[in-house]
PDB file of C-alpha atoms in Angstrom:
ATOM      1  CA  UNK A 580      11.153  15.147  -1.555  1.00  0.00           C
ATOM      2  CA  UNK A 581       7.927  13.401   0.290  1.00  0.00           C
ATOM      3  CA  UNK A 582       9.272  11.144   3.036  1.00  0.00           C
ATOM      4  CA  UNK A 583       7.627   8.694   6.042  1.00  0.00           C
ATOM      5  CA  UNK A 584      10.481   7.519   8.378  1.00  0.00           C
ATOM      6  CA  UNK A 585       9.020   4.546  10.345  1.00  0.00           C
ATOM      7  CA  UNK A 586      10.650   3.014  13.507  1.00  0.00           C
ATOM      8  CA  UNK A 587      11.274   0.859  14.884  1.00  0.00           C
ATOM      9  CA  UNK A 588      11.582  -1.485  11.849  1.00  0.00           C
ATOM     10  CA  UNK A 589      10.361  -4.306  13.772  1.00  0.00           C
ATOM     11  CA  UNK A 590       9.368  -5.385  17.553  1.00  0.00           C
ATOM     12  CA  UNK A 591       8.821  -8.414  19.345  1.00  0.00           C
ATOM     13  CA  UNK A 592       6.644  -8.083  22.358  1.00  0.00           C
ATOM     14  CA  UNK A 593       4.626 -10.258  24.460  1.00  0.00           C
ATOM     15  CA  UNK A 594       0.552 -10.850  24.780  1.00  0.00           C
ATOM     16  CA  UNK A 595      -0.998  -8.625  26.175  1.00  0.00           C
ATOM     17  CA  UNK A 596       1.139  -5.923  26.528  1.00  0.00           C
ATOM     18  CA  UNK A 597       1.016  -2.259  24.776  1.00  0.00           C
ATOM     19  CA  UNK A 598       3.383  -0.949  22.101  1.00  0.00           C
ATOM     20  CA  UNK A 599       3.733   1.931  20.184  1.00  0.00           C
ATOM     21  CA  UNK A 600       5.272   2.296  16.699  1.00  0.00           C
ATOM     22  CA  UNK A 601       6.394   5.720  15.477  1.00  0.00           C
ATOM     23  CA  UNK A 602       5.859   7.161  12.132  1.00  0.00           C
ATOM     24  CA  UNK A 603       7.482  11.116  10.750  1.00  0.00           C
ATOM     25  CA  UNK A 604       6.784  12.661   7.863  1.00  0.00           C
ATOM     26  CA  UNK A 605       7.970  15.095   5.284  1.00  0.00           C
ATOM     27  CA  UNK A 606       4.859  16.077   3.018  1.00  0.00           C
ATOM     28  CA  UNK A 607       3.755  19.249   1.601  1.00  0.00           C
ATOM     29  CA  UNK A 608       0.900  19.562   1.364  1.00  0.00           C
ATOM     30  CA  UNK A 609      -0.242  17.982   4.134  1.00  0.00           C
ATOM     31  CA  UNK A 610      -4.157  16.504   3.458  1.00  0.00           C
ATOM     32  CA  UNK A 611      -4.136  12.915   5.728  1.00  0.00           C
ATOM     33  CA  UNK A 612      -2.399  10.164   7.870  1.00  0.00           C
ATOM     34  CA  UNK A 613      -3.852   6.970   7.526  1.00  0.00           C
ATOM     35  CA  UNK A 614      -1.939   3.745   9.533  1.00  0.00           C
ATOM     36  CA  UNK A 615      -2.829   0.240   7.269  1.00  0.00           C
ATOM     37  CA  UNK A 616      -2.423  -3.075   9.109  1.00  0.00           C
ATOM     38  CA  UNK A 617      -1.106  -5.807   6.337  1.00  0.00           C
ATOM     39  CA  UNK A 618      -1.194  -9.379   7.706  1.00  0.00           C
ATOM     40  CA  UNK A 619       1.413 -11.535   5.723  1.00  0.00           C
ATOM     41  CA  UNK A 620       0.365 -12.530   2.680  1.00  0.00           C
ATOM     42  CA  UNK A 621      -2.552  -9.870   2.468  1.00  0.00           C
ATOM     43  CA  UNK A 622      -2.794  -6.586   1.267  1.00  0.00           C
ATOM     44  CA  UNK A 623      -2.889  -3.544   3.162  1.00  0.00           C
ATOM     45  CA  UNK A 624      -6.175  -2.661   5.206  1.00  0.00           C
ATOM     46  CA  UNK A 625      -6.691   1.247   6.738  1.00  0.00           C
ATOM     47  CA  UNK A 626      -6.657   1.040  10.479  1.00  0.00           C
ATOM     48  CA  UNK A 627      -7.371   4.943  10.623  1.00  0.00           C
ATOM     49  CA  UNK A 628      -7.138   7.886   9.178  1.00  0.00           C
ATOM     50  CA  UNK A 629      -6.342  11.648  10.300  1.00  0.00           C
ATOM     51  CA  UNK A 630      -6.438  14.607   9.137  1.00  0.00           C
ATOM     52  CA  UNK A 631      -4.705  18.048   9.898  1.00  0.00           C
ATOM     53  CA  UNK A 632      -7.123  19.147  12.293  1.00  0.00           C
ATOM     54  CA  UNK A 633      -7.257  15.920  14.042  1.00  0.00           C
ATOM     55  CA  UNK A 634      -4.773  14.870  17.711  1.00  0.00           C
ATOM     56  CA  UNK A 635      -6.269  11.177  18.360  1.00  0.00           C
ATOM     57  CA  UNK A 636      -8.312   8.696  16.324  1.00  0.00           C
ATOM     58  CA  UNK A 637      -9.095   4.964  18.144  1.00  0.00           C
ATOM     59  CA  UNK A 638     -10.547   2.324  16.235  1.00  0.00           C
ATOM     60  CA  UNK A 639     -10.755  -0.584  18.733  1.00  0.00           C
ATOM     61  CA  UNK A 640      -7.634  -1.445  20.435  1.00  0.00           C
ATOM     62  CA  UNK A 641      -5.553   0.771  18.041  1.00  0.00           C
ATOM     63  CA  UNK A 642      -5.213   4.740  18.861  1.00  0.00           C
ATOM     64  CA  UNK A 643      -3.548   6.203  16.439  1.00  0.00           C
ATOM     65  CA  UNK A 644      -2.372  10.433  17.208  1.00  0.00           C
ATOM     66  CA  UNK A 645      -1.004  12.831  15.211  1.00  0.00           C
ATOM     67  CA  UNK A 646       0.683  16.014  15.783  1.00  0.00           C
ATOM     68  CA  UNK A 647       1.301  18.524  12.782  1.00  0.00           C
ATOM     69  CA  UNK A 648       3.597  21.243  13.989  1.00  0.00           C
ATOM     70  CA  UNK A 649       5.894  18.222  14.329  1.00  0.00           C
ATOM     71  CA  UNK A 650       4.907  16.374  11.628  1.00  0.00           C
ATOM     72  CA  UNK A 651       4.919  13.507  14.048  1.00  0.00           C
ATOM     73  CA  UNK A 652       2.292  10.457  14.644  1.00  0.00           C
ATOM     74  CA  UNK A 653       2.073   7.329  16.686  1.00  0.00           C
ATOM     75  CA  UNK A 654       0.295   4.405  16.634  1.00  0.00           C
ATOM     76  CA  UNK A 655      -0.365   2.732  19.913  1.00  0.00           C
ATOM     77  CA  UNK A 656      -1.962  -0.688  20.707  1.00  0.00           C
ATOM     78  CA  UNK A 657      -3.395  -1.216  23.693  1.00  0.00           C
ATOM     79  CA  UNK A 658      -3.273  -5.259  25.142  1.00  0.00           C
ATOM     80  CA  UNK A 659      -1.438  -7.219  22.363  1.00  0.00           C
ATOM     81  CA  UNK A 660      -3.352  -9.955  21.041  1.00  0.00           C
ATOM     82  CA  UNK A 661      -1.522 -12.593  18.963  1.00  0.00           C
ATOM     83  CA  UNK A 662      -3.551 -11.703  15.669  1.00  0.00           C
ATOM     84  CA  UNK A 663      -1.753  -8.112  16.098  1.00  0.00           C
ATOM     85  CA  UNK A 664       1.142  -9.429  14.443  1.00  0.00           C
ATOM     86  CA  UNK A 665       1.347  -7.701  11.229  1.00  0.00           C
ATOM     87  CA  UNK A 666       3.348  -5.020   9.428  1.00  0.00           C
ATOM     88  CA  UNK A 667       2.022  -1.354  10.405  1.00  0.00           C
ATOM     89  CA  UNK A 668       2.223   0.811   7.461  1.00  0.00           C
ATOM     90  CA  UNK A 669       1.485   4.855   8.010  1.00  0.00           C
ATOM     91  CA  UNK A 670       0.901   6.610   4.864  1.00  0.00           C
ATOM     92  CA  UNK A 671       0.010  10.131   4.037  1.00  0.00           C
ATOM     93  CA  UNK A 672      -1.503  11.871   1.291  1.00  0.00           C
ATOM     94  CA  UNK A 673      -0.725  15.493  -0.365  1.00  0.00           C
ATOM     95  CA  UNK A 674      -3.125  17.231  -0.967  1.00  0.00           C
ATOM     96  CA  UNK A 675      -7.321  17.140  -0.453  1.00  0.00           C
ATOM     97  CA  UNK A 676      -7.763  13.735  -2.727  1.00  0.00           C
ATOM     98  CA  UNK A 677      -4.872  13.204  -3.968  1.00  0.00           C
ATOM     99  CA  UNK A 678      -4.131   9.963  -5.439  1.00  0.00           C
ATOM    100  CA  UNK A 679      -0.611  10.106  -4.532  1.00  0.00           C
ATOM    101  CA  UNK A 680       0.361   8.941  -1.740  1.00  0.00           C
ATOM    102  CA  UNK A 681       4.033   8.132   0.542  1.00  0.00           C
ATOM    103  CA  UNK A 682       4.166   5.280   2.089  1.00  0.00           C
ATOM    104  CA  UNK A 683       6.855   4.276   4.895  1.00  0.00           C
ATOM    105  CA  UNK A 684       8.499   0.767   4.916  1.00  0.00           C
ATOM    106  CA  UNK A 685       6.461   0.010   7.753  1.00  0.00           C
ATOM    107  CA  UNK A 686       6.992  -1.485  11.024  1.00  0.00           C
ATOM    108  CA  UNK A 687       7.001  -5.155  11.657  1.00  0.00           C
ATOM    109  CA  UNK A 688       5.341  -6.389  14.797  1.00  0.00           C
ATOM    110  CA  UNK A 689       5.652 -10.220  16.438  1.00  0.00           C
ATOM    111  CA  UNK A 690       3.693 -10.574  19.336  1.00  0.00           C
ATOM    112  CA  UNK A 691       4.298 -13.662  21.195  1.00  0.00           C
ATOM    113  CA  UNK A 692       2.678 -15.925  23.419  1.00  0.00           C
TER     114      UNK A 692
ATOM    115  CA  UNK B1080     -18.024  -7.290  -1.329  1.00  0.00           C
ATOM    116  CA  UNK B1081     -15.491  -9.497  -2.671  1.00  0.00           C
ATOM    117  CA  UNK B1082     -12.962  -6.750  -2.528  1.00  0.00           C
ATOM    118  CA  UNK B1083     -10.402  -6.460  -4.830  1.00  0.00           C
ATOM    119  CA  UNK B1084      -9.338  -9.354  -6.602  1.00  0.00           C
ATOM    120  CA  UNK B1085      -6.131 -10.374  -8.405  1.00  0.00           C
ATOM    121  CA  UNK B1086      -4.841 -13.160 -10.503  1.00  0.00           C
ATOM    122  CA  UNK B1087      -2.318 -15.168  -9.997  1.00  0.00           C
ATOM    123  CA  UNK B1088      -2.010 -15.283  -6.188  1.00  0.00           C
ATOM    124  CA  UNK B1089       1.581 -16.601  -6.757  1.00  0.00           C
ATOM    125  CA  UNK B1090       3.798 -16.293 -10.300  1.00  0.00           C
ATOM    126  CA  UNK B1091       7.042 -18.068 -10.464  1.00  0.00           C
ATOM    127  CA  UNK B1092       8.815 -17.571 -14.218  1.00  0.00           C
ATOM    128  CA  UNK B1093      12.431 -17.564 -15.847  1.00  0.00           C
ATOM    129  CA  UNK B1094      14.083 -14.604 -17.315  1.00  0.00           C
ATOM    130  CA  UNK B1095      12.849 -13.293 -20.603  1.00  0.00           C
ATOM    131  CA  UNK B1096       9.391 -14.749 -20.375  1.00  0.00           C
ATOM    132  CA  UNK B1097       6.191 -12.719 -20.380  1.00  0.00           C
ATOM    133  CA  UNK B1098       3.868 -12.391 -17.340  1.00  0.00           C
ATOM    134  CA  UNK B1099       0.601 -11.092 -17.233  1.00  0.00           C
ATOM    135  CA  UNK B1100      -1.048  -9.882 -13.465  1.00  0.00           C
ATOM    136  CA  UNK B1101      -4.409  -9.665 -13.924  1.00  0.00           C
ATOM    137  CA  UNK B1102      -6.885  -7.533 -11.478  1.00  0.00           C
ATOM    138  CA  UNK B1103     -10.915  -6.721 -11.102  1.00  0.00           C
ATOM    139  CA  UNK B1104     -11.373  -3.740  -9.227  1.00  0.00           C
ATOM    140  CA  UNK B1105     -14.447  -3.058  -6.545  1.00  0.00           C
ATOM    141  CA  UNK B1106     -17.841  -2.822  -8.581  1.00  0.00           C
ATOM    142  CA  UNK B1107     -18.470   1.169  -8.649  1.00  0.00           C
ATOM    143  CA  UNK B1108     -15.044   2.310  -8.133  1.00  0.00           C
ATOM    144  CA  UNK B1109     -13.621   4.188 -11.011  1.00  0.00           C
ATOM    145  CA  UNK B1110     -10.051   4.529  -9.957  1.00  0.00           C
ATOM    146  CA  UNK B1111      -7.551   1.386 -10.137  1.00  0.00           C
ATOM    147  CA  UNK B1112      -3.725   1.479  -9.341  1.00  0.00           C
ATOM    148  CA  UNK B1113      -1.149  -0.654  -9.339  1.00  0.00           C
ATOM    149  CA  UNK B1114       1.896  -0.717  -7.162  1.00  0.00           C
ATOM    150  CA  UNK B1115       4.904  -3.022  -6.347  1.00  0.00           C
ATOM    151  CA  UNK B1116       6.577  -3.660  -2.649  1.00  0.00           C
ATOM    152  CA  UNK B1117       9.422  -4.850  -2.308  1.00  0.00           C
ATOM    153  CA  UNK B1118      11.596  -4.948   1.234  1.00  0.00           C
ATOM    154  CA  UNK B1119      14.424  -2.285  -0.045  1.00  0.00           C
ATOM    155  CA  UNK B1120      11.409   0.417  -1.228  1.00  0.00           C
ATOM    156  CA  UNK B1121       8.279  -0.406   0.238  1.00  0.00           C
ATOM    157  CA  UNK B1122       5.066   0.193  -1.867  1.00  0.00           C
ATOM    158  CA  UNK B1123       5.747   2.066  -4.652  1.00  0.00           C
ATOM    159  CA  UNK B1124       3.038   3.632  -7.185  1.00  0.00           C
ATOM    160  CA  UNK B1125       3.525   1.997 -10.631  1.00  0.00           C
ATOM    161  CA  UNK B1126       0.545   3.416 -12.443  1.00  0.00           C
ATOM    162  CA  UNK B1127      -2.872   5.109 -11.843  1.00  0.00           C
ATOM    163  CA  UNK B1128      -6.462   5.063 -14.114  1.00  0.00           C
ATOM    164  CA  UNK B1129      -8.973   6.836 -13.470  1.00  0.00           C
ATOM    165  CA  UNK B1130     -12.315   5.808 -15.454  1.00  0.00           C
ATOM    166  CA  UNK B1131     -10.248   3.549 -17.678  1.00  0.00           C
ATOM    167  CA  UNK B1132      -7.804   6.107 -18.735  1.00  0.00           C
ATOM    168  CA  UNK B1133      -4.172   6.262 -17.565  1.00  0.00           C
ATOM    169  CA  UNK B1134      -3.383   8.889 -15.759  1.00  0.00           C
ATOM    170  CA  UNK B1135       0.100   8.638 -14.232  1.00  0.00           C
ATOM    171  CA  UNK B1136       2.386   5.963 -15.323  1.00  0.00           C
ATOM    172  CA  UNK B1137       5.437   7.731 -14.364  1.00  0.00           C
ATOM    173  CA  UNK B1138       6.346   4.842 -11.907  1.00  0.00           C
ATOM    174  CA  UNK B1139       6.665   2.312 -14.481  1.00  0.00           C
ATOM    175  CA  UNK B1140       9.866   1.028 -14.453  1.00  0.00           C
ATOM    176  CA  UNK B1141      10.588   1.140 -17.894  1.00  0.00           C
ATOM    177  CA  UNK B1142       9.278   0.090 -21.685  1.00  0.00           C
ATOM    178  CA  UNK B1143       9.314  -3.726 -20.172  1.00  0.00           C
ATOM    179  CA  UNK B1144       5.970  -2.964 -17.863  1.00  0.00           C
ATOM    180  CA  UNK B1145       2.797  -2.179 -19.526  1.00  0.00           C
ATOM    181  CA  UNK B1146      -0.518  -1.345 -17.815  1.00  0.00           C
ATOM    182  CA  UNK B1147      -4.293  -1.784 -19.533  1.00  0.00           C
ATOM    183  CA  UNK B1148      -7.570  -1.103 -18.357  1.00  0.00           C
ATOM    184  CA  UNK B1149     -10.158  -2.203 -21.371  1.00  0.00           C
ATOM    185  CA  UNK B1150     -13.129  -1.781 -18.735  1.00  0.00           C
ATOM    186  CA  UNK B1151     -14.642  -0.997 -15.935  1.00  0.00           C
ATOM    187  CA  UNK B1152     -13.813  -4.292 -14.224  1.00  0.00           C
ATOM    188  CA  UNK B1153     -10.674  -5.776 -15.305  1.00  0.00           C
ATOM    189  CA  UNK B1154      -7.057  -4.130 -15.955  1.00  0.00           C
ATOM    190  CA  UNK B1155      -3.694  -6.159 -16.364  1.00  0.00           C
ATOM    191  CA  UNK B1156      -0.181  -5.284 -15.974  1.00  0.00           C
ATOM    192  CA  UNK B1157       2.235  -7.227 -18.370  1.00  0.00           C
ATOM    193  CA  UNK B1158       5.985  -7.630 -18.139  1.00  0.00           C
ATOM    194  CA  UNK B1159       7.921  -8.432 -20.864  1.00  0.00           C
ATOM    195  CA  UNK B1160      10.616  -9.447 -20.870  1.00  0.00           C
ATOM    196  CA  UNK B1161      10.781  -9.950 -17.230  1.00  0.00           C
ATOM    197  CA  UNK B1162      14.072  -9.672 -15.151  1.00  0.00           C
ATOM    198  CA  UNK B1163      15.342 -11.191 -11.668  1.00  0.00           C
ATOM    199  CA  UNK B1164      14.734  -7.513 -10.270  1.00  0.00           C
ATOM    200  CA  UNK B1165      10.957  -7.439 -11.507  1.00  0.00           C
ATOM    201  CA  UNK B1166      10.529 -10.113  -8.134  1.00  0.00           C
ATOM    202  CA  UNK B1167       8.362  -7.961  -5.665  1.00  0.00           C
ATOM    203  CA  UNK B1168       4.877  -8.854  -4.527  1.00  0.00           C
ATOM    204  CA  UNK B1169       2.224  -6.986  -7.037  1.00  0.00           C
ATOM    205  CA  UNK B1170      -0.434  -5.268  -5.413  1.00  0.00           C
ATOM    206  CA  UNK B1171      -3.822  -3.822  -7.398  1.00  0.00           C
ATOM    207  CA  UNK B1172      -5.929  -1.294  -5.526  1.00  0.00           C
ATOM    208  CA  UNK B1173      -8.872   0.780  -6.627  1.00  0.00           C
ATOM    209  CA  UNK B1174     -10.974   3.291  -5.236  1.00  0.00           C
ATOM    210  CA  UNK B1175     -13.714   5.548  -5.489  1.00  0.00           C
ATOM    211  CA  UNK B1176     -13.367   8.546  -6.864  1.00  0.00           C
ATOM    212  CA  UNK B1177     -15.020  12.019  -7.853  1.00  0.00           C
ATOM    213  CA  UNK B1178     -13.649  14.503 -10.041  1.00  0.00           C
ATOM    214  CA  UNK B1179     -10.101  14.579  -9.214  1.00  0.00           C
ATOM    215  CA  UNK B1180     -10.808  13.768  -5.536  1.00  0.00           C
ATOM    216  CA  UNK B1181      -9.597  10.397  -5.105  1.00  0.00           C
ATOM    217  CA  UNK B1182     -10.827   8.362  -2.118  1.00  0.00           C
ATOM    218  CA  UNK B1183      -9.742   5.864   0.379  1.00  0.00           C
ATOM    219  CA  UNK B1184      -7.590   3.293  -1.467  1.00  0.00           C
ATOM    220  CA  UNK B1185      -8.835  -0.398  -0.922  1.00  0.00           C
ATOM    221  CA  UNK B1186      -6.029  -2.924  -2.118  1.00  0.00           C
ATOM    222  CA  UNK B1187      -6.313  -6.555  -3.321  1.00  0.00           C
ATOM    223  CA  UNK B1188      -4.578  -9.275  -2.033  1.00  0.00           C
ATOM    224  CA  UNK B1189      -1.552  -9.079  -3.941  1.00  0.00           C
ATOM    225  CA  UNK B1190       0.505 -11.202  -6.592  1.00  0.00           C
ATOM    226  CA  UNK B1191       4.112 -12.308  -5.572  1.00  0.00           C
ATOM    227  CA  UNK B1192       5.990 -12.677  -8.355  1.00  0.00           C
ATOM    228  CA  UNK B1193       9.488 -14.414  -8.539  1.00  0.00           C
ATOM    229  CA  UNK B1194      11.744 -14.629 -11.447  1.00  0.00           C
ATOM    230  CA  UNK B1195      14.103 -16.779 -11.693  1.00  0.00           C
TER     231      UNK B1195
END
């Protein structure tokens, strides 16, 4: 059966320091990792996205990396801003353009002043 | 863009009665889903068109949740009777999509439904 494992299930840290949540997987076929940032109350919005072939994607302050012998990725964020706090979803797809897609329960992040 | 935009932001009903979650996908996308999260499963698929025509609906729940898509721009999931378990927040996403290539998922803010 398809499985994400995300941990930790939440964090508190303080502004302006770095984090980084952890996200394994158990998908076959493999196609892509995508980590979605989903403020409370809003839906889920695709930080980045990697594919097999793919170590390290950054989008900003956010550097997401992904190994797939280990069927391992990470999502690190870099200087903690207050707006950070969110739930950090990493999702992955089977199969090239596949609609169907495991999610994991996500990780919940508080960053505080 | 608006993005993807759902109706009612916020549903509070009793047991037994009918609600209605109403969603307009992205202009130009052709694929629309609809999923539920709640804190016990996360976001779970509940049913996937693609050009107006169900696909998968193998997440529905059961004969109480029903799913239409009469257009392009507008598809509505219905409950009926609803239950105290049906209380999850309702998310709509859709997406574009060629062949059977589906592509990068863009989800509307969400319903949260409670049911008393």
């Amino acid at each position: 059966k398809n499985q994400v494992e995300q941990s930790p299930q939440s964090l508190i840290i303080l502004e302006g320091k770095n984090c980084t949540l952890q996200c394994n997987y158990t998908v076959s076929p493999f196609s892509n990792l995508r980590w979605y940032k989903q403020d409370t109350g809003r839906g889920p919005v695709s930080l980045t996205i990697m594919t097999f072939s793919e170590n390290t994607k950054s989008n900003g302050r956010y550097t997401a990396t992904l190994d797939a012998d280990t069927k391992q990725s990470s999502l690190h964020i870099t200087a903690s801003q207050l707006s950070d706090s969110a739930s950090y979803i990493c999702v992955v797809s089977a199969g090239a353009g596949s609609y169907q897609l495991t999610f994991g329960k996500g990780t919940k992040l508080s960053v505080i002043p | 863009d608006a993005g993807v935009i759902q109706s009612p932001r916020h549903e509070v009903t009793e047991m037994g009665q009918e609600v209605t979650l109403r969603c307009k996908p992205i202009s130009g996308h052709n694929s629309l889903f609809w999923y539920r999260q709640t804190m016990m499963r996360g976001l779970e698929l509940l049913i996937y068109f693609n050009n107006n025509v169900p696909i998968d609906d193998s997440g529905m729940p059961e004969d109480r949740f029903s799913a239409k898509m009469p257009n392009a721009s507008f598809s509505t999931l219905k409950i009926q009777p609803s239950e105290p378990r049906d209380s999850a927040v309702y998310f709509c996403a859709s997406s574009r999509s060629s062949g059977r290539a589906v592509g990068e998922q863009f989800f509307g803010p969400g319903t949260r439904l409670t049911v008393l």
